[in-house]
Amino acid sequence: MREKNCVKLAEDFLKRKFTESEYFSDKKSEKDYRFEHSIRVANIGKEIAEKEGMDSDAMVIACLLHDISYINEFKTREEARNHGRYSAKIARPFLEEIGIEPEVIENICYGIAIHVDDEADFPGERTKFALSIGDADNIDRFDAYRIFENLKWAKYDEMSIGEKREHCEKVLKRLESYKTLDFATETGKAMWLEKLEYQIGFYKKLLLQVQNSELR
């Protein structure tokens, strides 16, 4: 990394793009969530990089910019699925402008591009660094806040007792299946399992409470 303040420049770039976004102009809660998510992913990525001997500054920059394409509206499911590739296209000229080495740029952009569906629209190497960007993203998506988001999206509060019970059972089955997912590093895998067990524990308690809401 040629400049010691590249991380700060990346954070400022992210803030500026979010502030200038026409799409986010009347969507404060969505903008705040996406920005806070990007910061959390950067912190998770930094921890993985430091423990695994990777370039932590480069990882933080990659994670900060991994979802930057959300400044634009995705009108179709296909466009949303492409958001990693779109983000890489936005990130590349910025990374070149601040003087990051070409090989580091390639690693960052490839990791950003593949973080959604493991596919990029340009050639690259599936390094531990590149794969860890998606790992950090997944780890945050299964932390405490996402429990609240998922229950809100599912309209859990509007469900009957039976529907709540079925929902909890379905979520628990899905969470258990995620224990076998592959991660690029041992650090990432350990962090993932910790978050997963937290969610499993929560939904087990929620299911027990639902079951206890009916006379036996």
PDB file of C-alpha atoms in Angstrom:
ATOM      1  CA  MET A   1       0.000   0.000   0.000  1.00  0.00           C
ATOM      2  CA  ARG A   2       1.644   3.252  -1.078  1.00  0.00           C
ATOM      3  CA  GLU A   3      -0.322   5.576   1.157  1.00  0.00           C
ATOM      4  CA  LYS A   4      -0.844   5.061   4.869  1.00  0.00           C
ATOM      5  CA  ASN A   5      -4.173   6.891   4.744  1.00  0.00           C
ATOM      6  CA  CYS A   6      -5.748   4.660   2.082  1.00  0.00           C
ATOM      7  CA  VAL A   7      -8.209   3.219   4.598  1.00  0.00           C
ATOM      8  CA  LYS A   8      -9.409   6.696   5.556  1.00  0.00           C
ATOM      9  CA  LEU A   9      -9.678   7.651   1.886  1.00  0.00           C
ATOM     10  CA  ALA A  10     -11.802   4.550   1.257  1.00  0.00           C
ATOM     11  CA  GLU A  11     -14.090   5.341   4.186  1.00  0.00           C
ATOM     12  CA  ASP A  12     -14.477   8.931   2.970  1.00  0.00           C
ATOM     13  CA  PHE A  13     -15.169   7.688  -0.565  1.00  0.00           C
ATOM     14  CA  LEU A  14     -17.875   5.359   0.731  1.00  0.00           C
ATOM     15  CA  LYS A  15     -19.485   8.145   2.763  1.00  0.00           C
ATOM     16  CA  ARG A  16     -19.387  10.530  -0.174  1.00  0.00           C
ATOM     17  CA  LYS A  17     -20.916   8.058  -2.627  1.00  0.00           C
ATOM     18  CA  PHE A  18     -23.685   7.223  -0.151  1.00  0.00           C
ATOM     19  CA  THR A  19     -24.363  10.921   0.496  1.00  0.00           C
ATOM     20  CA  GLU A  20     -24.456  11.732  -3.226  1.00  0.00           C
ATOM     21  CA  SER A  21     -26.652   8.745  -4.077  1.00  0.00           C
ATOM     22  CA  GLU A  22     -29.981   9.766  -5.563  1.00  0.00           C
ATOM     23  CA  TYR A  23     -31.385   6.352  -4.695  1.00  0.00           C
ATOM     24  CA  PHE A  24     -30.542   6.774  -1.004  1.00  0.00           C
ATOM     25  CA  SER A  25     -31.813  10.364  -0.860  1.00  0.00           C
ATOM     26  CA  ASP A  26     -35.199   9.343   0.582  1.00  0.00           C
ATOM     27  CA  LYS A  27     -34.149   6.013   2.136  1.00  0.00           C
ATOM     28  CA  LYS A  28     -32.277   6.969   5.280  1.00  0.00           C
ATOM     29  CA  SER A  29     -32.802   3.700   7.147  1.00  0.00           C
ATOM     30  CA  GLU A  30     -31.627   1.651   4.173  1.00  0.00           C
ATOM     31  CA  LYS A  31     -28.613   3.908   3.675  1.00  0.00           C
ATOM     32  CA  ASP A  32     -27.712   3.743   7.360  1.00  0.00           C
ATOM     33  CA  TYR A  33     -28.017  -0.039   7.437  1.00  0.00           C
ATOM     34  CA  ARG A  34     -25.865  -0.515   4.330  1.00  0.00           C
ATOM     35  CA  PHE A  35     -23.179   1.860   5.618  1.00  0.00           C
ATOM     36  CA  GLU A  36     -23.124   0.313   9.100  1.00  0.00           C
ATOM     37  CA  HIS A  37     -23.024  -3.169   7.549  1.00  0.00           C
ATOM     38  CA  SER A  38     -20.004  -2.141   5.459  1.00  0.00           C
ATOM     39  CA  ILE A  39     -18.192  -0.870   8.552  1.00  0.00           C
ATOM     40  CA  ARG A  40     -18.949  -4.077  10.473  1.00  0.00           C
ATOM     41  CA  VAL A  41     -17.743  -6.222   7.566  1.00  0.00           C
ATOM     42  CA  ALA A  42     -14.546  -4.156   7.446  1.00  0.00           C
ATOM     43  CA  ASN A  43     -13.930  -4.754  11.153  1.00  0.00           C
ATOM     44  CA  ILE A  44     -14.583  -8.476  10.751  1.00  0.00           C
ATOM     45  CA  GLY A  45     -12.301  -8.589   7.711  1.00  0.00           C
ATOM     46  CA  LYS A  46      -9.578  -6.785   9.629  1.00  0.00           C
ATOM     47  CA  GLU A  47      -9.717  -9.374  12.413  1.00  0.00           C
ATOM     48  CA  ILE A  48      -9.488 -12.232   9.913  1.00  0.00           C
ATOM     49  CA  ALA A  49      -6.603 -10.584   8.055  1.00  0.00           C
ATOM     50  CA  GLU A  50      -4.616  -9.831  11.193  1.00  0.00           C
ATOM     51  CA  LYS A  51      -4.987 -13.346  12.574  1.00  0.00           C
ATOM     52  CA  GLU A  52      -4.221 -14.969   9.206  1.00  0.00           C
ATOM     53  CA  GLY A  53      -1.230 -12.790   8.281  1.00  0.00           C
ATOM     54  CA  MET A  54      -2.904 -10.968   5.386  1.00  0.00           C
ATOM     55  CA  ASP A  55      -2.734  -7.281   4.445  1.00  0.00           C
ATOM     56  CA  SER A  56      -5.242  -5.868   6.926  1.00  0.00           C
ATOM     57  CA  ASP A  57      -5.418  -2.391   5.345  1.00  0.00           C
ATOM     58  CA  ALA A  58      -6.218  -3.892   1.942  1.00  0.00           C
ATOM     59  CA  MET A  59      -8.841  -6.139   3.547  1.00  0.00           C
ATOM     60  CA  VAL A  60     -10.513  -3.222   5.314  1.00  0.00           C
ATOM     61  CA  ILE A  61     -10.655  -1.267   2.047  1.00  0.00           C
ATOM     62  CA  ALA A  62     -12.105  -4.250   0.186  1.00  0.00           C
ATOM     63  CA  CYS A  63     -14.766  -4.809   2.814  1.00  0.00           C
ATOM     64  CA  LEU A  64     -15.677  -1.123   3.000  1.00  0.00           C
ATOM     65  CA  LEU A  65     -16.330  -1.093  -0.750  1.00  0.00           C
ATOM     66  CA  HIS A  66     -17.846  -4.556  -1.207  1.00  0.00           C
ATOM     67  CA  ASP A  67     -21.446  -3.240  -1.329  1.00  0.00           C
ATOM     68  CA  ILE A  68     -20.843   0.237  -2.730  1.00  0.00           C
ATOM     69  CA  SER A  69     -23.030  -0.458  -5.779  1.00  0.00           C
ATOM     70  CA  TYR A  70     -26.066  -0.197  -3.487  1.00  0.00           C
ATOM     71  CA  ILE A  71     -25.885   3.522  -4.235  1.00  0.00           C
ATOM     72  CA  ASN A  72     -27.866   2.572  -7.332  1.00  0.00           C
ATOM     73  CA  GLU A  73     -31.327   1.030  -7.512  1.00  0.00           C
ATOM     74  CA  PHE A  74     -31.533  -2.647  -8.422  1.00  0.00           C
ATOM     75  CA  LYS A  75     -34.721  -3.043 -10.421  1.00  0.00           C
ATOM     76  CA  THR A  76     -34.492  -6.799 -10.915  1.00  0.00           C
ATOM     77  CA  ARG A  77     -33.300  -9.796  -8.938  1.00  0.00           C
ATOM     78  CA  GLU A  78     -30.597 -10.288 -11.551  1.00  0.00           C
ATOM     79  CA  GLU A  79     -29.275  -6.772 -10.986  1.00  0.00           C
ATOM     80  CA  ALA A  80     -29.176  -7.398  -7.238  1.00  0.00           C
ATOM     81  CA  ARG A  81     -27.296 -10.662  -7.810  1.00  0.00           C
ATOM     82  CA  ASN A  82     -24.710  -8.706  -9.802  1.00  0.00           C
ATOM     83  CA  HIS A  83     -24.061  -6.163  -7.055  1.00  0.00           C
ATOM     84  CA  GLY A  84     -20.625  -7.569  -6.265  1.00  0.00           C
ATOM     85  CA  ARG A  85     -19.507  -7.199  -9.868  1.00  0.00           C
ATOM     86  CA  TYR A  86     -21.006  -3.698 -10.017  1.00  0.00           C
ATOM     87  CA  SER A  87     -19.194  -2.771  -6.804  1.00  0.00           C
ATOM     88  CA  ALA A  88     -15.864  -3.941  -8.234  1.00  0.00           C
ATOM     89  CA  LYS A  89     -16.378  -1.661 -11.239  1.00  0.00           C
ATOM     90  CA  ILE A  90     -16.987   1.322  -8.958  1.00  0.00           C
ATOM     91  CA  ALA A  91     -14.071   0.464  -6.683  1.00  0.00           C
ATOM     92  CA  ARG A  92     -11.393  -0.076  -9.355  1.00  0.00           C
ATOM     93  CA  PRO A  93     -10.922   3.520 -10.618  1.00  0.00           C
ATOM     94  CA  PHE A  94     -10.923   4.803  -7.041  1.00  0.00           C
ATOM     95  CA  LEU A  95      -8.256   2.294  -6.007  1.00  0.00           C
ATOM     96  CA  GLU A  96      -6.137   3.255  -9.011  1.00  0.00           C
ATOM     97  CA  GLU A  97      -6.552   6.941  -8.205  1.00  0.00           C
ATOM     98  CA  ILE A  98      -5.233   6.605  -4.635  1.00  0.00           C
ATOM     99  CA  GLY A  99      -2.184   4.691  -5.819  1.00  0.00           C
ATOM    100  CA  ILE A 100      -2.725   1.142  -4.604  1.00  0.00           C
ATOM    101  CA  GLU A 101      -0.456  -1.396  -6.287  1.00  0.00           C
ATOM    102  CA  PRO A 102      -2.005  -3.143  -9.334  1.00  0.00           C
ATOM    103  CA  GLU A 103      -1.721  -6.645  -7.874  1.00  0.00           C
ATOM    104  CA  VAL A 104      -3.469  -5.523  -4.693  1.00  0.00           C
ATOM    105  CA  ILE A 105      -6.209  -3.859  -6.747  1.00  0.00           C
ATOM    106  CA  GLU A 106      -6.775  -7.102  -8.649  1.00  0.00           C
ATOM    107  CA  ASN A 107      -7.058  -9.085  -5.422  1.00  0.00           C
ATOM    108  CA  ILE A 108      -9.460  -6.554  -3.891  1.00  0.00           C
ATOM    109  CA  CYS A 109     -11.651  -6.236  -6.987  1.00  0.00           C
ATOM    110  CA  TYR A 110     -11.809  -9.965  -7.624  1.00  0.00           C
ATOM    111  CA  GLY A 111     -12.842 -10.617  -4.024  1.00  0.00           C
ATOM    112  CA  ILE A 112     -15.526  -7.937  -4.218  1.00  0.00           C
ATOM    113  CA  ALA A 113     -16.805  -9.280  -7.538  1.00  0.00           C
ATOM    114  CA  ILE A 114     -17.201 -12.872  -6.321  1.00  0.00           C
ATOM    115  CA  HIS A 115     -18.553 -12.181  -2.839  1.00  0.00           C
ATOM    116  CA  VAL A 116     -22.219 -12.718  -3.808  1.00  0.00           C
ATOM    117  CA  ASP A 117     -22.299 -15.824  -5.977  1.00  0.00           C
ATOM    118  CA  ASP A 118     -18.647 -16.834  -6.375  1.00  0.00           C
ATOM    119  CA  GLU A 119     -18.499 -15.506  -9.947  1.00  0.00           C
ATOM    120  CA  ALA A 120     -16.633 -12.592 -11.525  1.00  0.00           C
ATOM    121  CA  ASP A 121     -16.823 -11.036 -14.993  1.00  0.00           C
ATOM    122  CA  PHE A 122     -13.037 -10.878 -15.294  1.00  0.00           C
ATOM    123  CA  PRO A 123     -10.259 -13.396 -14.590  1.00  0.00           C
ATOM    124  CA  GLY A 124      -8.761 -13.596 -11.131  1.00  0.00           C
ATOM    125  CA  GLU A 125      -7.328 -15.845  -8.458  1.00  0.00           C
ATOM    126  CA  ARG A 126      -9.410 -17.316  -5.647  1.00  0.00           C
ATOM    127  CA  THR A 127      -6.910 -16.389  -2.943  1.00  0.00           C
ATOM    128  CA  LYS A 128      -7.629 -16.620   0.768  1.00  0.00           C
ATOM    129  CA  PHE A 129      -7.719 -12.841   0.756  1.00  0.00           C
ATOM    130  CA  ALA A 130     -10.304 -12.638  -2.037  1.00  0.00           C
ATOM    131  CA  LEU A 131     -12.501 -15.337  -0.523  1.00  0.00           C
ATOM    132  CA  SER A 132     -12.313 -13.787   2.946  1.00  0.00           C
ATOM    133  CA  ILE A 133     -14.206 -10.693   1.755  1.00  0.00           C
ATOM    134  CA  GLY A 134     -17.299 -12.824   1.215  1.00  0.00           C
ATOM    135  CA  ASP A 135     -16.602 -14.687   4.449  1.00  0.00           C
ATOM    136  CA  ALA A 136     -16.605 -11.421   6.410  1.00  0.00           C
ATOM    137  CA  ASP A 137     -19.840 -10.393   4.721  1.00  0.00           C
ATOM    138  CA  ASN A 138     -21.531 -13.678   5.646  1.00  0.00           C
ATOM    139  CA  ILE A 139     -20.318 -13.504   9.232  1.00  0.00           C
ATOM    140  CA  ASP A 140     -21.950 -10.109   9.696  1.00  0.00           C
ATOM    141  CA  ARG A 141     -25.159 -11.227   7.997  1.00  0.00           C
ATOM    142  CA  PHE A 142     -25.598 -13.878  10.681  1.00  0.00           C
ATOM    143  CA  ASP A 143     -24.946 -11.708  13.710  1.00  0.00           C
ATOM    144  CA  ALA A 144     -27.451 -10.341  16.222  1.00  0.00           C
ATOM    145  CA  TYR A 145     -28.895  -7.504  14.152  1.00  0.00           C
ATOM    146  CA  ARG A 146     -29.880  -9.825  11.320  1.00  0.00           C
ATOM    147  CA  ILE A 147     -32.133 -11.764  13.715  1.00  0.00           C
ATOM    148  CA  PHE A 148     -34.183  -8.593  14.140  1.00  0.00           C
ATOM    149  CA  GLU A 149     -34.157  -7.907  10.386  1.00  0.00           C
ATOM    150  CA  ASN A 150     -35.230 -11.444   9.482  1.00  0.00           C
ATOM    151  CA  LEU A 151     -38.109 -11.444  11.959  1.00  0.00           C
ATOM    152  CA  LYS A 152     -39.221  -8.049  10.661  1.00  0.00           C
ATOM    153  CA  TRP A 153     -39.052  -9.152   7.013  1.00  0.00           C
ATOM    154  CA  ALA A 154     -40.954 -12.360   7.816  1.00  0.00           C
ATOM    155  CA  LYS A 155     -43.643 -10.289   9.631  1.00  0.00           C
ATOM    156  CA  TYR A 156     -43.242 -12.598  12.590  1.00  0.00           C
ATOM    157  CA  ASP A 157     -45.421 -10.382  14.779  1.00  0.00           C
ATOM    158  CA  GLU A 158     -48.385 -10.980  12.466  1.00  0.00           C
ATOM    159  CA  MET A 159     -48.120 -14.788  12.512  1.00  0.00           C
ATOM    160  CA  SER A 160     -50.382 -17.176  14.383  1.00  0.00           C
ATOM    161  CA  ILE A 161     -48.873 -19.409  17.067  1.00  0.00           C
ATOM    162  CA  GLY A 162     -48.752 -22.287  14.622  1.00  0.00           C
ATOM    163  CA  GLU A 163     -47.063 -20.170  11.969  1.00  0.00           C
ATOM    164  CA  LYS A 164     -44.525 -18.905  14.494  1.00  0.00           C
ATOM    165  CA  ARG A 165     -43.700 -22.456  15.508  1.00  0.00           C
ATOM    166  CA  GLU A 166     -43.270 -23.530  11.881  1.00  0.00           C
ATOM    167  CA  HIS A 167     -41.132 -20.476  11.143  1.00  0.00           C
ATOM    168  CA  CYS A 168     -38.763 -21.190  14.039  1.00  0.00           C
ATOM    169  CA  GLU A 169     -38.467 -24.859  13.082  1.00  0.00           C
ATOM    170  CA  LYS A 170     -37.722 -23.936   9.472  1.00  0.00           C
ATOM    171  CA  VAL A 171     -35.080 -21.389  10.425  1.00  0.00           C
ATOM    172  CA  LEU A 172     -33.410 -23.805  12.845  1.00  0.00           C
ATOM    173  CA  LYS A 173     -33.196 -26.486  10.170  1.00  0.00           C
ATOM    174  CA  ARG A 174     -31.616 -24.007   7.751  1.00  0.00           C
ATOM    175  CA  LEU A 175     -29.140 -22.723  10.328  1.00  0.00           C
ATOM    176  CA  GLU A 176     -28.013 -26.244  11.216  1.00  0.00           C
ATOM    177  CA  SER A 177     -27.300 -26.917   7.522  1.00  0.00           C
ATOM    178  CA  TYR A 178     -24.975 -23.902   7.383  1.00  0.00           C
ATOM    179  CA  LYS A 179     -22.516 -25.460   9.831  1.00  0.00           C
ATOM    180  CA  THR A 180     -20.845 -27.350   6.979  1.00  0.00           C
ATOM    181  CA  LEU A 181     -20.167 -24.317   4.771  1.00  0.00           C
ATOM    182  CA  ASP A 182     -16.568 -23.866   3.675  1.00  0.00           C
ATOM    183  CA  PHE A 183     -14.528 -20.824   4.678  1.00  0.00           C
ATOM    184  CA  ALA A 184     -11.194 -19.613   3.370  1.00  0.00           C
ATOM    185  CA  THR A 185      -9.527 -19.503   6.784  1.00  0.00           C
ATOM    186  CA  GLU A 186      -9.756 -21.174  10.167  1.00  0.00           C
ATOM    187  CA  THR A 187     -10.343 -17.746  11.722  1.00  0.00           C
ATOM    188  CA  GLY A 188     -13.307 -17.067   9.444  1.00  0.00           C
ATOM    189  CA  LYS A 189     -14.780 -20.508  10.099  1.00  0.00           C
ATOM    190  CA  ALA A 190     -14.502 -20.074  13.873  1.00  0.00           C
ATOM    191  CA  MET A 191     -16.139 -16.648  13.741  1.00  0.00           C
ATOM    192  CA  TRP A 192     -18.898 -18.048  11.517  1.00  0.00           C
ATOM    193  CA  LEU A 193     -19.677 -20.944  13.847  1.00  0.00           C
ATOM    194  CA  GLU A 194     -19.775 -18.598  16.835  1.00  0.00           C
ATOM    195  CA  LYS A 195     -22.381 -16.365  15.135  1.00  0.00           C
ATOM    196  CA  LEU A 196     -24.309 -19.398  13.890  1.00  0.00           C
ATOM    197  CA  GLU A 197     -24.512 -20.948  17.346  1.00  0.00           C
ATOM    198  CA  TYR A 198     -25.745 -17.634  18.718  1.00  0.00           C
ATOM    199  CA  GLN A 199     -28.613 -17.573  16.211  1.00  0.00           C
ATOM    200  CA  ILE A 200     -29.413 -21.232  16.779  1.00  0.00           C
ATOM    201  CA  GLY A 201     -29.560 -20.610  20.515  1.00  0.00           C
ATOM    202  CA  PHE A 202     -31.867 -17.638  20.019  1.00  0.00           C
ATOM    203  CA  TYR A 203     -34.309 -19.517  17.787  1.00  0.00           C
ATOM    204  CA  LYS A 204     -34.349 -22.516  20.122  1.00  0.00           C
ATOM    205  CA  LYS A 205     -35.358 -20.214  22.969  1.00  0.00           C
ATOM    206  CA  LEU A 206     -37.916 -18.473  20.760  1.00  0.00           C
ATOM    207  CA  LEU A 207     -39.387 -21.821  19.723  1.00  0.00           C
ATOM    208  CA  LEU A 208     -39.610 -22.906  23.356  1.00  0.00           C
ATOM    209  CA  GLN A 209     -41.424 -19.686  24.195  1.00  0.00           C
ATOM    210  CA  VAL A 210     -43.851 -20.225  21.313  1.00  0.00           C
ATOM    211  CA  GLN A 211     -44.518 -23.781  22.450  1.00  0.00           C
ATOM    212  CA  ASN A 212     -45.108 -22.479  25.960  1.00  0.00           C
ATOM    213  CA  SER A 213     -47.723 -20.060  24.627  1.00  0.00           C
ATOM    214  CA  GLU A 214     -50.202 -22.942  24.234  1.00  0.00           C
ATOM    215  CA  LEU A 215     -51.719 -25.024  27.028  1.00  0.00           C
ATOM    216  CA  ARG A 216     -50.357 -28.539  27.180  1.00  0.00           C
TER     217      ARG A 216
END
